[in-house]
């Protein structure tokens, strides 16, 4: 089946090596530091951060509520483990929320850009 006019590939057309890494951070500064680390080391092509998210969660037997930022990094399967390790190392939380999700499909050109930007230098 060919690409659609928009260059979007479905899961049936393209087994993707692209991954999204979702995490939360307590503030923009800590998220930005982690993002700059990923981009600088070419472990991610792009990081998006949304401030103002409210989280409700259970921690140590109590229901907690706090404001956090959403952190979303785009990377490849070959860089995924290193990227997750870098987020964990840079993260101020004792047990950070980090979830990696394989992209089922998407823009072929965008995926190519992610692959190119996450190639190790040298």
mmCIF file with all atom_site columns, N, CA, C and O in Angstrom, residues 90-109:
data_model
loop_
_atom_site.group_PDB
_atom_site.id
_atom_site.type_symbol
_atom_site.label_atom_id
_atom_site.label_alt_id
_atom_site.label_comp_id
_atom_site.label_asym_id
_atom_site.label_entity_id
_atom_site.label_seq_id
_atom_site.pdbx_PDB_ins_code
_atom_site.Cartn_x
_atom_site.Cartn_y
_atom_site.Cartn_z
_atom_site.occupancy
_atom_site.B_iso_or_equiv
_atom_site.pdbx_formal_charge
_atom_site.auth_seq_id
_atom_site.auth_comp_id
_atom_site.auth_asym_id
_atom_site.auth_atom_id
_atom_site.pdbx_PDB_model_num
ATOM 1  N N  . UNK A 1 90  ? 19.354 12.515 34.929 1.00 0.00 ? 90  UNK A N  1
ATOM 2  C CA . UNK A 1 90  ? 19.159 13.961 35.085 1.00 0.00 ? 90  UNK A CA 1
ATOM 3  C C  . UNK A 1 90  ? 17.950 14.303 35.948 1.00 0.00 ? 90  UNK A C  1
ATOM 4  O O  . UNK A 1 90  ? 17.791 15.456 36.347 1.00 0.00 ? 90  UNK A O  1
ATOM 5  N N  . UNK A 1 91  ? 17.110 13.342 36.241 1.00 0.00 ? 91  UNK A N  1
ATOM 6  C CA . UNK A 1 91  ? 15.822 13.599 36.883 1.00 0.00 ? 91  UNK A CA 1
ATOM 7  C C  . UNK A 1 91  ? 15.949 13.792 38.384 1.00 0.00 ? 91  UNK A C  1
ATOM 8  O O  . UNK A 1 91  ? 16.648 13.042 39.054 1.00 0.00 ? 91  UNK A O  1
ATOM 9  N N  . UNK A 1 92  ? 15.244 14.790 38.940 1.00 0.00 ? 92  UNK A N  1
ATOM 10 C CA . UNK A 1 92  ? 15.324 15.016 40.385 1.00 0.00 ? 92  UNK A CA 1
ATOM 11 C C  . UNK A 1 92  ? 14.442 14.085 41.222 1.00 0.00 ? 92  UNK A C  1
ATOM 12 O O  . UNK A 1 92  ? 14.634 14.003 42.434 1.00 0.00 ? 92  UNK A O  1
ATOM 13 N N  . UNK A 1 93  ? 13.478 13.399 40.599 1.00 0.00 ? 93  UNK A N  1
ATOM 14 C CA . UNK A 1 93  ? 12.585 12.526 41.369 1.00 0.00 ? 93  UNK A CA 1
ATOM 15 C C  . UNK A 1 93  ? 13.272 11.219 41.738 1.00 0.00 ? 93  UNK A C  1
ATOM 16 O O  . UNK A 1 93  ? 14.082 10.696 40.972 1.00 0.00 ? 93  UNK A O  1
ATOM 17 N N  . UNK A 1 94  ? 12.884 10.668 42.875 1.00 0.00 ? 94  UNK A N  1
ATOM 18 C CA . UNK A 1 94  ? 13.367 9.362  43.323 1.00 0.00 ? 94  UNK A CA 1
ATOM 19 C C  . UNK A 1 94  ? 12.954 8.268  42.326 1.00 0.00 ? 94  UNK A C  1
ATOM 20 O O  . UNK A 1 94  ? 13.734 7.384  42.001 1.00 0.00 ? 94  UNK A O  1
ATOM 21 N N  . UNK A 1 95  ? 11.709 8.327  41.872 1.00 0.00 ? 95  UNK A N  1
ATOM 22 C CA . UNK A 1 95  ? 11.191 7.352  40.905 1.00 0.00 ? 95  UNK A CA 1
ATOM 23 C C  . UNK A 1 95  ? 10.454 8.101  39.799 1.00 0.00 ? 95  UNK A C  1
ATOM 24 O O  . UNK A 1 95  ? 9.248  8.298  39.859 1.00 0.00 ? 95  UNK A O  1
ATOM 25 N N  . UNK A 1 96  ? 11.193 8.562  38.783 1.00 0.00 ? 96  UNK A N  1
ATOM 26 C CA . UNK A 1 96  ? 10.547 9.353  37.728 1.00 0.00 ? 96  UNK A CA 1
ATOM 27 C C  . UNK A 1 96  ? 9.609  8.525  36.858 1.00 0.00 ? 96  UNK A C  1
ATOM 28 O O  . UNK A 1 96  ? 9.820  7.327  36.645 1.00 0.00 ? 96  UNK A O  1
ATOM 29 N N  . UNK A 1 97  ? 8.580  9.183  36.384 1.00 0.00 ? 97  UNK A N  1
ATOM 30 C CA . UNK A 1 97  ? 7.661  8.574  35.423 1.00 0.00 ? 97  UNK A CA 1
ATOM 31 C C  . UNK A 1 97  ? 8.301  8.686  34.046 1.00 0.00 ? 97  UNK A C  1
ATOM 32 O O  . UNK A 1 97  ? 8.464  9.780  33.513 1.00 0.00 ? 97  UNK A O  1
ATOM 33 N N  . UNK A 1 98  ? 8.701  7.557  33.489 1.00 0.00 ? 98  UNK A N  1
ATOM 34 C CA . UNK A 1 98  ? 9.297  7.512  32.149 1.00 0.00 ? 98  UNK A CA 1
ATOM 35 C C  . UNK A 1 98  ? 8.636  6.363  31.410 1.00 0.00 ? 98  UNK A C  1
ATOM 36 O O  . UNK A 1 98  ? 8.669  5.227  31.885 1.00 0.00 ? 98  UNK A O  1
ATOM 37 N N  . UNK A 1 99  ? 8.035  6.667  30.271 1.00 0.00 ? 99  UNK A N  1
ATOM 38 C CA . UNK A 1 99  ? 7.363  5.649  29.473 1.00 0.00 ? 99  UNK A CA 1
ATOM 39 C C  . UNK A 1 99  ? 7.802  5.815  28.024 1.00 0.00 ? 99  UNK A C  1
ATOM 40 O O  . UNK A 1 99  ? 7.686  6.903  27.462 1.00 0.00 ? 99  UNK A O  1
ATOM 41 N N  . UNK A 1 100 ? 8.293  4.742  27.427 1.00 0.00 ? 100 UNK A N  1
ATOM 42 C CA . UNK A 1 100 ? 8.675  4.759  26.013 1.00 0.00 ? 100 UNK A CA 1
ATOM 43 C C  . UNK A 1 100 ? 7.587  4.047  25.213 1.00 0.00 ? 100 UNK A C  1
ATOM 44 O O  . UNK A 1 100 ? 7.136  2.969  25.597 1.00 0.00 ? 100 UNK A O  1
ATOM 45 N N  . UNK A 1 101 ? 7.190  4.671  24.111 1.00 0.00 ? 101 UNK A N  1
ATOM 46 C CA . UNK A 1 101 ? 6.130  4.137  23.263 1.00 0.00 ? 101 UNK A CA 1
ATOM 47 C C  . UNK A 1 101 ? 6.634  4.108  21.822 1.00 0.00 ? 101 UNK A C  1
ATOM 48 O O  . UNK A 1 101 ? 7.120  5.122  21.313 1.00 0.00 ? 101 UNK A O  1
ATOM 49 N N  . UNK A 1 102 ? 6.510  2.959  21.179 1.00 0.00 ? 102 UNK A N  1
ATOM 50 C CA . UNK A 1 102 ? 6.882  2.856  19.767 1.00 0.00 ? 102 UNK A CA 1
ATOM 51 C C  . UNK A 1 102 ? 5.835  3.568  18.918 1.00 0.00 ? 102 UNK A C  1
ATOM 52 O O  . UNK A 1 102 ? 4.639  3.414  19.150 1.00 0.00 ? 102 UNK A O  1
ATOM 53 N N  . UNK A 1 103 ? 6.284  4.335  17.950 1.00 0.00 ? 103 UNK A N  1
ATOM 54 C CA . UNK A 1 103 ? 5.361  5.015  17.034 1.00 0.00 ? 103 UNK A CA 1
ATOM 55 C C  . UNK A 1 103 ? 4.811  3.991  16.052 1.00 0.00 ? 103 UNK A C  1
ATOM 56 O O  . UNK A 1 103 ? 5.571  3.311  15.367 1.00 0.00 ? 103 UNK A O  1
ATOM 57 N N  . UNK A 1 104 ? 3.506  3.882  15.983 1.00 0.00 ? 104 UNK A N  1
ATOM 58 C CA . UNK A 1 104 ? 2.864  2.913  15.095 1.00 0.00 ? 104 UNK A CA 1
ATOM 59 C C  . UNK A 1 104 ? 2.859  3.391  13.647 1.00 0.00 ? 104 UNK A C  1
ATOM 60 O O  . UNK A 1 104 ? 2.750  2.584  12.729 1.00 0.00 ? 104 UNK A O  1
ATOM 61 N N  . UNK A 1 105 ? 3.003  4.657  13.436 1.00 0.00 ? 105 UNK A N  1
ATOM 62 C CA . UNK A 1 105 ? 3.013  5.230  12.101 1.00 0.00 ? 105 UNK A CA 1
ATOM 63 C C  . UNK A 1 105 ? 3.205  6.722  12.215 1.00 0.00 ? 105 UNK A C  1
ATOM 64 O O  . UNK A 1 105 ? 3.192  7.273  13.310 1.00 0.00 ? 105 UNK A O  1
ATOM 65 N N  . UNK A 1 106 ? 3.385  7.364  11.087 1.00 0.00 ? 106 UNK A N  1
ATOM 66 C CA . UNK A 1 106 ? 3.566  8.809  11.107 1.00 0.00 ? 106 UNK A CA 1
ATOM 67 C C  . UNK A 1 106 ? 4.156  9.309  9.806  1.00 0.00 ? 106 UNK A C  1
ATOM 68 O O  . UNK A 1 106 ? 4.278  8.570  8.839  1.00 0.00 ? 106 UNK A O  1
ATOM 69 N N  . UNK A 1 107 ? 4.534  10.560 9.814  1.00 0.00 ? 107 UNK A N  1
ATOM 70 C CA . UNK A 1 107 ? 5.076  11.211 8.635  1.00 0.00 ? 107 UNK A CA 1
ATOM 71 C C  . UNK A 1 107 ? 6.452  10.642 8.285  1.00 0.00 ? 107 UNK A C  1
ATOM 72 O O  . UNK A 1 107 ? 7.382  10.707 9.096  1.00 0.00 ? 107 UNK A O  1
ATOM 73 N N  . UNK A 1 108 ? 6.585  10.111 7.090  1.00 0.00 ? 108 UNK A N  1
ATOM 74 C CA . UNK A 1 108 ? 7.848  9.494  6.665  1.00 0.00 ? 108 UNK A CA 1
ATOM 75 C C  . UNK A 1 108 ? 9.001  10.495 6.716  1.00 0.00 ? 108 UNK A C  1
ATOM 76 O O  . UNK A 1 108 ? 10.095 10.173 7.186  1.00 0.00 ? 108 UNK A O  1
ATOM 77 N N  . UNK A 1 109 ? 8.757  11.711 6.274  1.00 0.00 ? 109 UNK A N  1
ATOM 78 C CA . UNK A 1 109 ? 9.806  12.725 6.296  1.00 0.00 ? 109 UNK A CA 1
ATOM 79 C C  . UNK A 1 109 ? 10.221 13.101 7.704  1.00 0.00 ? 109 UNK A C  1
ATOM 80 O O  . UNK A 1 109 ? 11.410 13.295 7.984  1.00 0.00 ? 109 UNK A O  1
#
